[in-house]
Tab-separated table of C-alpha atoms and ligand atoms in Angstrom:
chain	number	residue	atom	x	y	z
A	25	MET	CA	33.636	140.774	134.980
A	26	GLU	CA	31.958	143.462	132.913
A	27	LYS	CA	32.132	142.859	129.181
A	28	ILE	CA	34.585	144.998	127.210
A	29	TYR	CA	33.759	145.881	123.621
A	30	LEU	CA	36.774	147.038	121.622
A	31	ASP	CA	35.603	146.325	118.087
A	32	HIS	CA	34.088	149.664	117.060
A	33	ALA	CA	35.572	149.462	113.565
A	34	ALA	CA	33.248	146.486	112.983
A	35	THR	CA	30.297	148.412	114.339
A	36	SER	CA	29.649	150.865	117.141
A	37	PRO	CA	26.620	151.103	119.456
A	38	VAL	CA	23.769	153.432	118.601
A	39	HIS	CA	23.959	156.778	120.391
A	40	PRO	CA	21.040	157.227	122.858
A	41	GLU	CA	19.943	160.440	121.092
A	42	VAL	CA	19.943	158.581	117.769
A	43	LEU	CA	17.802	155.852	119.269
A	44	GLU	CA	15.349	158.391	120.638
A	45	VAL	CA	14.913	160.344	117.404
A	46	THR	CA	14.725	157.155	115.306
A	47	PHE	CA	11.911	155.733	117.460
A	48	HIS	CA	10.125	159.066	117.472
A	49	VAL	CA	10.177	159.364	113.684
A	50	MET	CA	9.177	155.722	113.251
A	51	LYS	CA	6.150	156.296	115.479
A	52	GLU	CA	5.075	159.786	114.484
A	53	HIS	CA	6.221	160.361	110.898
A	54	TYR	CA	5.317	157.187	109.079
A	55	GLY	CA	4.391	158.798	105.788
A	56	ASN	CA	6.022	157.724	102.541
A	57	ALA	CA	8.325	160.526	101.321
A	58	SER	CA	7.008	159.984	97.781
A	59	SER	CA	3.335	160.516	98.728
A	60	ILE	CA	1.870	163.880	97.808
A	61	HIS	CA	-0.438	164.242	100.841
A	62	GLY	CA	0.516	165.904	104.113
A	63	PHE	CA	1.873	162.695	105.697
A	64	GLY	CA	4.201	162.216	102.756
A	65	ARG	CA	5.239	165.862	102.660
A	66	GLU	CA	6.165	165.677	106.350
A	67	ALA	CA	8.451	162.709	105.665
A	68	ARG	CA	9.881	164.456	102.592
A	69	LYS	CA	10.744	167.513	104.703
A	70	LEU	CA	12.671	165.324	107.173
A	71	LEU	CA	14.487	163.647	104.289
A	72	ASP	CA	15.434	166.990	102.713
A	73	GLU	CA	16.742	168.336	106.017
A	74	ALA	CA	18.841	165.217	106.618
A	75	ARG	CA	20.211	165.301	103.077
A	76	SER	CA	21.395	168.890	103.618
A	77	VAL	CA	23.234	167.848	106.787
A	78	PHE	CA	24.965	164.936	105.001
A	79	ALA	CA	25.909	167.172	102.067
A	80	LYS	CA	27.329	169.909	104.289
A	81	SER	CA	29.399	167.391	106.254
A	82	ILE	CA	31.529	166.633	103.160
A	83	GLY	CA	31.304	169.972	101.330
A	84	ALA	CA	28.797	168.677	98.755
A	85	LYS	CA	25.392	169.833	97.460
A	86	PRO	CA	22.209	168.074	98.686
A	87	ILE	CA	21.442	166.872	95.142
A	88	GLU	CA	24.755	164.991	95.200
A	89	ILE	CA	23.713	162.744	98.109
A	90	VAL	CA	21.966	159.438	97.361
A	91	MET	CA	20.695	157.449	100.342
A	92	THR	CA	21.671	153.762	100.338
A	93	SER	CA	21.546	150.798	102.710
A	94	GLY	CA	25.141	151.421	103.821
A	95	GLY	CA	28.779	151.108	102.833
A	96	THR	CA	28.428	147.887	100.873
A	97	GLU	CA	25.659	149.197	98.643
A	98	SER	CA	27.430	152.536	98.151
A	99	ASP	CA	30.646	150.779	97.087
A	100	ASN	CA	28.809	148.347	94.797
A	101	THR	CA	26.825	151.155	93.175
A	102	ALA	CA	29.829	153.399	92.637
A	103	ILE	CA	31.977	150.651	91.142
A	104	ILE	CA	29.558	148.523	89.146
A	105	GLU	CA	27.440	151.377	87.781
A	106	THR	CA	30.470	153.465	86.809
A	107	ALA	CA	32.100	150.511	85.066
A	108	LEU	CA	28.958	149.483	83.182
A	109	SER	CA	27.860	152.970	82.198
A	110	ARG	CA	31.371	153.987	81.071
A	111	ALA	CA	32.226	150.753	79.261
A	112	HIS	CA	32.172	152.702	75.959
A	113	PHE	CA	34.916	154.943	77.398
A	114	GLY	CA	37.097	152.082	78.656
A	115	LYS	CA	37.025	148.778	80.495
A	116	HIS	CA	39.983	149.289	82.813
A	117	LEU	CA	39.617	149.926	86.546
A	118	ILE	CA	42.164	150.515	89.308
A	119	THR	CA	41.926	149.780	93.000
A	120	THR	CA	44.270	148.711	95.802
A	121	ALA	CA	45.056	145.319	97.279
A	122	VAL	CA	43.868	146.445	100.733
A	123	GLU	CA	40.283	147.548	100.043
A	124	HIS	CA	37.276	146.211	101.927
A	125	HIS	CA	35.563	143.222	100.307
A	126	ALA	CA	32.675	145.555	99.389
A	127	VAL	CA	35.096	147.046	96.831
A	128	LEU	CA	37.162	143.977	95.950
A	129	GLU	CA	34.238	141.686	95.177
A	130	PRO	CA	32.479	144.083	92.768
A	131	MET	CA	35.867	144.420	91.049
A	132	GLU	CA	36.169	140.621	90.772
A	133	TYR	CA	32.609	140.468	89.441
A	134	LEU	CA	33.499	143.024	86.764
A	135	GLU	CA	36.614	141.008	85.854
A	136	SER	CA	34.348	138.013	85.255
A	137	MET	CA	32.416	140.234	82.828
A	138	GLY	CA	35.486	141.124	80.770
A	139	PHE	CA	36.727	144.234	82.580
A	140	GLU	CA	40.395	144.546	83.484
A	141	VAL	CA	41.341	145.513	87.035
A	142	THR	CA	44.742	146.675	88.323
A	143	TYR	CA	45.280	146.081	92.053
A	144	LEU	CA	47.856	148.560	93.302
A	145	PRO	CA	50.329	147.291	95.889
A	146	VAL	CA	50.895	149.025	99.233
A	147	ASP	CA	54.056	149.490	101.258
A	148	GLU	CA	54.664	147.977	104.705
A	149	THR	CA	52.660	150.764	106.326
A	150	GLY	CA	49.632	150.095	104.126
A	151	LEU	CA	50.104	153.199	101.935
A	152	VAL	CA	49.589	153.199	98.212
A	153	HIS	CA	52.165	155.222	96.257
A	154	LEU	CA	51.138	157.935	93.826
A	155	GLU	CA	53.863	156.905	91.336
A	156	ASP	CA	52.302	153.420	91.132
A	157	LEU	CA	48.915	154.932	90.437
A	158	ILE	CA	50.295	157.321	87.818
A	159	ALA	CA	52.017	154.393	86.099
A	160	ALA	CA	48.809	152.336	86.131
A	161	VAL	CA	46.350	154.935	84.755
A	162	ARG	CA	45.608	154.455	81.050
A	163	PRO	CA	43.446	156.334	78.546
A	164	ASP	CA	40.779	153.618	79.033
A	165	THR	CA	40.744	153.724	82.859
A	166	SER	CA	37.172	154.598	83.776
A	167	LEU	CA	37.490	154.498	87.571
A	168	VAL	CA	40.032	154.535	90.390
A	169	SER	CA	38.812	153.354	93.798
A	170	VAL	CA	41.151	153.966	96.757
A	171	MET	CA	39.851	153.816	100.315
A	172	TYR	CA	40.156	156.858	102.576
A	173	GLY	CA	41.251	154.963	105.677
A	174	ASN	CA	41.849	151.244	106.055
A	175	ASN	CA	39.477	149.276	108.276
A	176	GLU	CA	42.063	146.735	109.457
A	177	VAL	CA	45.215	148.746	110.098
A	178	GLY	CA	43.855	152.317	110.079
A	179	THR	CA	46.287	153.711	107.489
A	180	ILE	CA	44.972	156.915	105.874
A	181	MET	CA	45.651	157.056	102.148
A	182	ASN	CA	47.009	160.089	100.251
A	183	ILE	CA	43.547	160.984	98.962
A	184	GLN	CA	44.296	164.667	98.241
A	185	GLU	CA	47.311	163.793	96.043
A	186	ILE	CA	45.365	161.114	94.188
A	187	GLY	CA	42.382	163.448	93.692
A	188	ALA	CA	44.599	166.238	92.362
A	189	PHE	CA	46.235	163.889	89.869
A	190	LEU	CA	42.980	162.307	88.669
A	191	ALA	CA	41.273	165.699	88.340
A	192	GLU	CA	43.484	166.280	85.293
A	193	THR	CA	42.297	163.051	83.656
A	194	GLU	CA	38.956	161.641	82.447
A	195	THR	CA	39.067	158.945	85.138
A	196	TYR	CA	36.503	159.081	87.955
A	197	PHE	CA	37.724	158.879	91.552
A	198	HIS	CA	35.827	156.850	94.150
A	199	THR	CA	36.817	156.571	97.798
A	200	ASP	CA	35.398	154.282	100.462
A	201	ALA	CA	35.262	156.631	103.455
A	202	VAL	CA	33.305	154.255	105.702
A	203	GLN	CA	35.968	154.219	108.440
A	204	ALA	CA	37.250	157.778	108.004
A	205	TYR	CA	33.930	159.635	107.881
A	206	GLY	CA	33.220	161.388	111.154
A	207	LEU	CA	36.814	161.425	112.372
A	208	GLU	CA	38.608	163.009	109.399
A	209	ASP	CA	37.823	166.353	107.748
A	210	ILE	CA	36.536	165.414	104.330
A	211	ASP	CA	35.861	167.943	101.575
A	212	VAL	CA	34.930	166.260	98.311
A	213	LYS	CA	35.435	169.409	96.235
A	214	GLN	CA	38.853	170.282	97.665
A	215	ASP	CA	39.966	166.663	97.442
A	216	ALA	CA	38.524	166.261	93.915
A	217	ILE	CA	36.540	163.147	94.869
A	218	ASP	CA	33.790	162.126	92.413
A	219	LEU	CA	32.173	159.329	94.420
A	220	LEU	CA	32.337	158.668	98.173
A	221	SER	CA	30.812	155.912	100.328
A	222	VAL	CA	29.605	156.397	103.901
A	223	SER	CA	27.873	154.130	106.431
A	224	ALA	CA	25.901	155.208	109.520
A	225	HIS	CA	26.605	152.329	111.879
A	226	LYS	CA	30.315	153.150	112.197
A	227	ILE	CA	29.457	156.534	113.706
A	228	ASN	CA	26.771	155.401	116.173
A	229	GLY	CA	23.913	155.641	113.712
A	230	PRO	CA	21.504	152.808	112.833
A	231	LYS	CA	22.658	149.829	110.778
A	232	GLY	CA	21.473	149.444	107.190
A	233	ILE	CA	21.678	153.100	106.223
A	234	GLY	CA	24.363	155.141	104.479
A	235	PHE	CA	24.876	157.390	101.515
A	236	LEU	CA	26.786	157.662	98.294
A	237	TYR	CA	28.039	161.069	97.214
A	238	ILE	CA	27.901	161.384	93.427
A	239	ASN	CA	29.392	164.496	91.856
A	240	GLU	CA	26.500	166.281	90.112
A	241	GLU	CA	28.310	166.135	86.786
A	242	ILE	CA	28.228	162.341	86.895
A	243	HIS	CA	25.111	160.462	85.832
A	244	LEU	CA	25.068	156.934	87.180
A	245	PRO	CA	22.203	154.558	86.452
A	246	SER	CA	20.329	153.289	89.501
A	247	PHE	CA	21.768	150.133	91.082
A	248	MET	CA	18.313	149.328	92.495
A	249	ARG	CA	15.420	149.433	90.047
A	250	GLY	CA	11.681	149.708	90.527
A	251	GLY	CA	11.007	153.244	91.711
A	252	GLU	CA	11.926	156.855	91.081
A	253	GLN	CA	13.160	157.698	94.583
A	254	GLU	CA	16.386	159.639	95.127
A	255	THR	CA	15.869	161.451	91.808
A	256	LYS	CA	15.817	158.102	90.016
A	257	ARG	CA	19.217	157.097	91.390
A	258	ARG	CA	18.139	154.542	94.018
A	259	ALA	CA	14.781	152.817	93.904
A	260	GLY	CA	12.999	151.869	97.129
A	261	THR	CA	11.026	153.706	99.810
A	262	GLU	CA	13.422	155.800	101.876
A	263	ASN	CA	13.944	154.644	105.477
A	264	ILE	CA	13.104	157.994	107.082
A	265	PRO	CA	13.520	156.914	110.760
A	266	ALA	CA	17.010	155.540	110.048
A	267	ILE	CA	17.893	158.559	107.907
A	268	VAL	CA	16.914	161.018	110.649
A	269	GLY	CA	18.799	158.889	113.210
A	270	PHE	CA	21.831	158.965	110.924
A	271	GLN	CA	21.472	162.753	110.629
A	272	ARG	CA	21.567	163.038	114.446
A	273	ALA	CA	24.662	160.801	114.559
A	274	VAL	CA	26.378	163.084	112.031
A	275	GLU	CA	25.489	166.212	114.010
A	276	ILE	CA	26.848	164.702	117.239
A	277	THR	CA	29.985	163.470	115.488
A	278	GLU	CA	30.639	166.928	114.059
A	279	GLN	CA	30.340	168.544	117.483
A	280	GLU	CA	32.612	165.970	119.078
A	281	ARG	CA	35.097	165.313	116.283
A	282	SER	CA	38.210	166.931	117.727
A	283	LYS	CA	37.497	165.603	121.223
A	284	ARG	CA	36.958	162.078	119.881
A	285	ARG	CA	40.188	162.183	117.899
A	286	GLU	CA	42.082	163.200	121.001
A	287	THR	CA	40.356	160.627	123.229
A	288	TYR	CA	40.863	157.717	120.826
A	289	ASP	CA	44.493	158.644	120.290
A	290	GLY	CA	44.842	158.637	124.079
A	291	PHE	CA	43.374	155.110	124.263
A	292	ARG	CA	45.753	154.028	121.526
A	293	ASN	CA	48.776	155.332	123.424
A	294	GLN	CA	47.523	153.893	126.695
A	295	LEU	CA	47.238	150.471	125.097
A	296	ILE	CA	50.672	150.672	123.495
A	297	GLU	CA	52.290	151.814	126.762
A	298	GLY	CA	50.393	149.165	128.725
A	299	LEU	CA	51.647	146.379	126.466
A	300	LYS	CA	55.204	147.701	126.690
A	301	GLN	CA	55.023	147.755	130.467
A	302	ALA	CA	53.693	144.213	130.492
A	303	GLU	CA	56.726	143.296	128.346
A	304	ILE	CA	54.627	141.882	125.536
A	305	ASP	CA	56.685	141.375	122.382
A	306	PHE	CA	54.655	143.269	119.768
A	307	GLU	CA	54.840	145.642	116.793
A	308	ILE	CA	52.281	148.040	115.360
A	309	ASN	CA	50.882	147.253	111.902
A	310	GLY	CA	50.050	150.406	109.984
A	311	ASN	CA	51.288	153.911	109.372
A	312	GLU	CA	52.434	155.736	112.482
A	313	THR	CA	51.817	159.223	111.052
A	314	HIS	CA	48.730	158.910	108.872
A	315	TYR	CA	46.303	156.744	110.794
A	316	LEU	CA	42.686	156.616	111.907
A	317	LYS	CA	42.666	157.332	115.624
A	318	HIS	CA	40.120	154.664	116.541
A	319	ILE	CA	42.085	151.715	115.145
A	320	LEU	CA	45.184	149.970	116.510
A	321	ASN	CA	46.453	146.825	114.818
A	322	ILE	CA	49.221	144.929	116.585
A	323	TRP	CA	51.372	141.951	115.787
A	324	ILE	CA	51.827	139.907	118.963
A	325	LYS	CA	54.822	137.813	118.111
A	326	GLY	CA	54.426	134.057	118.403
A	327	VAL	CA	50.717	134.123	119.369
A	328	SER	CA	47.985	132.928	117.015
A	329	SER	CA	45.390	135.675	116.602
A	330	GLU	CA	42.632	133.064	116.408
A	331	GLN	CA	43.567	131.584	119.794
A	332	LEU	CA	44.030	134.996	121.339
A	333	LEU	CA	40.593	136.161	120.151
A	334	MET	CA	38.917	133.011	121.423
A	335	ASN	CA	40.558	133.263	124.837
A	336	LEU	CA	39.683	136.936	125.193
A	337	ASP	CA	36.131	136.205	124.097
A	338	LEU	CA	35.810	133.708	126.968
A	339	LEU	CA	36.726	136.590	129.271
A	340	GLY	CA	34.077	138.830	127.707
A	341	ILE	CA	36.506	140.970	125.696
A	342	GLY	CA	35.624	141.607	122.057
A	343	ILE	CA	38.452	142.484	119.672
A	344	SER	CA	39.034	141.395	116.109
A	345	ALA	CA	41.630	139.932	113.794
A	346	GLY	CA	40.476	142.428	111.212
A	347	SER	CA	39.938	139.548	108.849
A	348	ALA	CA	36.824	137.738	107.752
A	349	CYS	CA	35.622	135.068	110.109
A	350	THR	CA	33.314	132.657	108.338
A	351	ALA	CA	31.775	129.624	110.037
A	352	GLY	CA	34.494	129.589	112.666
A	353	ASN	CA	37.242	129.658	110.042
A	354	MET	CA	39.571	132.633	109.966
A	355	GLU	CA	40.684	133.713	106.551
A	356	PRO	CA	44.199	135.167	106.602
A	357	SER	CA	44.013	138.956	106.312
A	358	HIS	CA	44.390	140.148	102.706
A	359	VAL	CA	45.460	143.540	104.056
A	360	LEU	CA	48.358	142.209	106.126
A	361	SER	CA	49.272	139.839	103.275
A	362	ALA	CA	49.497	142.816	100.905
A	363	MET	CA	51.625	144.747	103.410
A	364	PHE	CA	54.022	142.004	104.507
A	365	GLY	CA	53.615	139.073	102.102
A	366	LYS	CA	51.317	136.136	102.709
A	367	ASN	CA	54.014	134.079	104.433
A	368	SER	CA	54.755	136.707	107.063
A	369	PRO	CA	53.919	135.530	110.616
A	370	ARG	CA	52.100	138.859	111.061
A	371	VAL	CA	49.274	137.617	108.868
A	372	LYS	CA	48.230	135.050	111.485
A	373	GLU	CA	49.480	136.757	114.634
A	374	SER	CA	47.866	140.199	114.490
A	375	VAL	CA	44.793	141.615	116.161
A	376	ARG	CA	42.795	144.823	115.766
A	377	VAL	CA	41.572	146.825	118.723
A	378	SER	CA	39.191	149.694	117.978
A	379	PHE	CA	37.615	152.360	120.154
A	380	GLY	CA	34.354	154.283	120.156
A	381	LEU	CA	31.273	155.310	122.107
A	382	GLY	CA	31.453	153.916	125.639
A	383	THR	CA	35.167	153.078	125.666
A	384	THR	CA	36.882	154.126	128.927
A	385	THR	CA	40.468	154.227	130.191
A	386	GLU	CA	39.478	151.579	132.770
A	387	MET	CA	38.400	149.261	129.959
A	388	ILE	CA	41.739	149.722	128.218
A	389	ASP	CA	43.621	148.957	131.443
A	390	GLU	CA	41.569	145.837	132.029
A	391	ALA	CA	41.944	144.729	128.399
A	392	VAL	CA	45.734	145.154	128.603
A	393	LYS	CA	45.806	143.188	131.851
A	394	GLN	CA	43.765	140.289	130.483
A	395	LEU	CA	45.548	140.325	127.154
A	396	SER	CA	48.925	140.090	128.880
A	397	VAL	CA	47.802	137.130	130.986
A	398	VAL	CA	46.419	135.310	127.938
A	399	VAL	CA	49.467	136.065	125.773
A	400	LYS	CA	51.861	134.773	128.455
A	401	ARG	CA	49.770	131.641	128.925
A	402	LEU	CA	49.533	130.930	125.202
A	403	LYS	CA	53.251	131.452	124.745
A	404	HIS	CA	54.039	128.908	127.437
A	405	SER	CA	51.478	126.317	126.416
B	520	PLP	C1	36.048	150.249	104.780
B	520	PLP	C2	34.693	149.641	104.788
B	520	PLP	N1	33.950	149.655	103.671
B	520	PLP	C3	32.709	149.146	103.615
B	520	PLP	C4	32.141	148.565	104.720
B	520	PLP	C5	30.743	148.002	104.623
B	520	PLP	O1	29.834	148.888	105.197
B	520	PLP	P1	28.361	148.395	105.649
B	520	PLP	O2	28.572	147.519	106.847
B	520	PLP	O3	27.624	149.648	105.979
B	520	PLP	O4	27.755	147.690	104.509
B	520	PLP	C6	32.880	148.501	105.918
B	520	PLP	C7	32.312	147.814	107.107
B	520	PLP	O5	33.013	147.133	107.832
B	520	PLP	C8	34.185	149.062	105.960
B	520	PLP	O6	34.923	149.034	107.057
């Protein structure tokens, strides 16, 4: 049987055009963008062009885009550098209980250094409530970090409302847009976002490249030290081939955005209908109005997600529990725990299916078929 990859929220394959342009630049334009000779200037020109494309895609200025190694570095930079450089202003930070570990762990690190962090709760659909945020903000709150769209359950947060509220305060607003970028219309000025994290590999770009948008009025020290690249905001020779590949991925995504949204929503519905027809006892985890179209998280009642994933893997089907899998051990999902309580059976009986480049309706049909067989077998074993 042909393998079926339905884990695009973890990472998505590189688009063939991205591959082509990345190789081409790697081979032909090897200059260092900081060199003053012609080879360097050529690389610099490519970098400047790419930066303009990234900026335009979120309504920002090119100077506000800092290239990074991806979502994790962007999140770490935004959170740690804001906290440290604004410590004189205040040592209180706010985030949510359902963020990616790339946000939660920097927060925990800052707590160990004497900062105070408030973790906002979410409701059963994974949404944070504005009233809770308003109640938590204090005169010494230096930063609020709320993700744009959740990577496990797909819930889209009320970013515009949060931005509008924080715009009236001295608190900076960071959002992790790693899953939402490319599928949602993001405008950092309209949404009053000060810092925003993006990663290329979720939108069919190369791995290990991303950017951090930093509002031009904000001056963050460099997270990486040892060079003056990125106008002294991120040391290290820029990865021009990956950056140009990422640029191509953004351009393709922009052309295809509405089509992709429609297609992924179609896959989502097809999967839901397929499971209903197969009489699988399941419920959707997440918000049924505000959701990322490429993610579907389902609670399959009475079936361990770990066993289900392992059985599907044997059949060549890749889906995820949405939770960290370390050395064969599955950590219970902190997102589902925050939504339903850590003792809810959903925490250990839910799986995430996610769509992207290369997904077909035939794959969804086959995945539903195999999933139904496995679920019925596991229930009767
Ligand atoms: C919401 C979110 N933030 C951050 C990251 C980390 O991004 P990267 O893999 O580019 O470091 C991910 C990746 O899974 C993610 O889903």
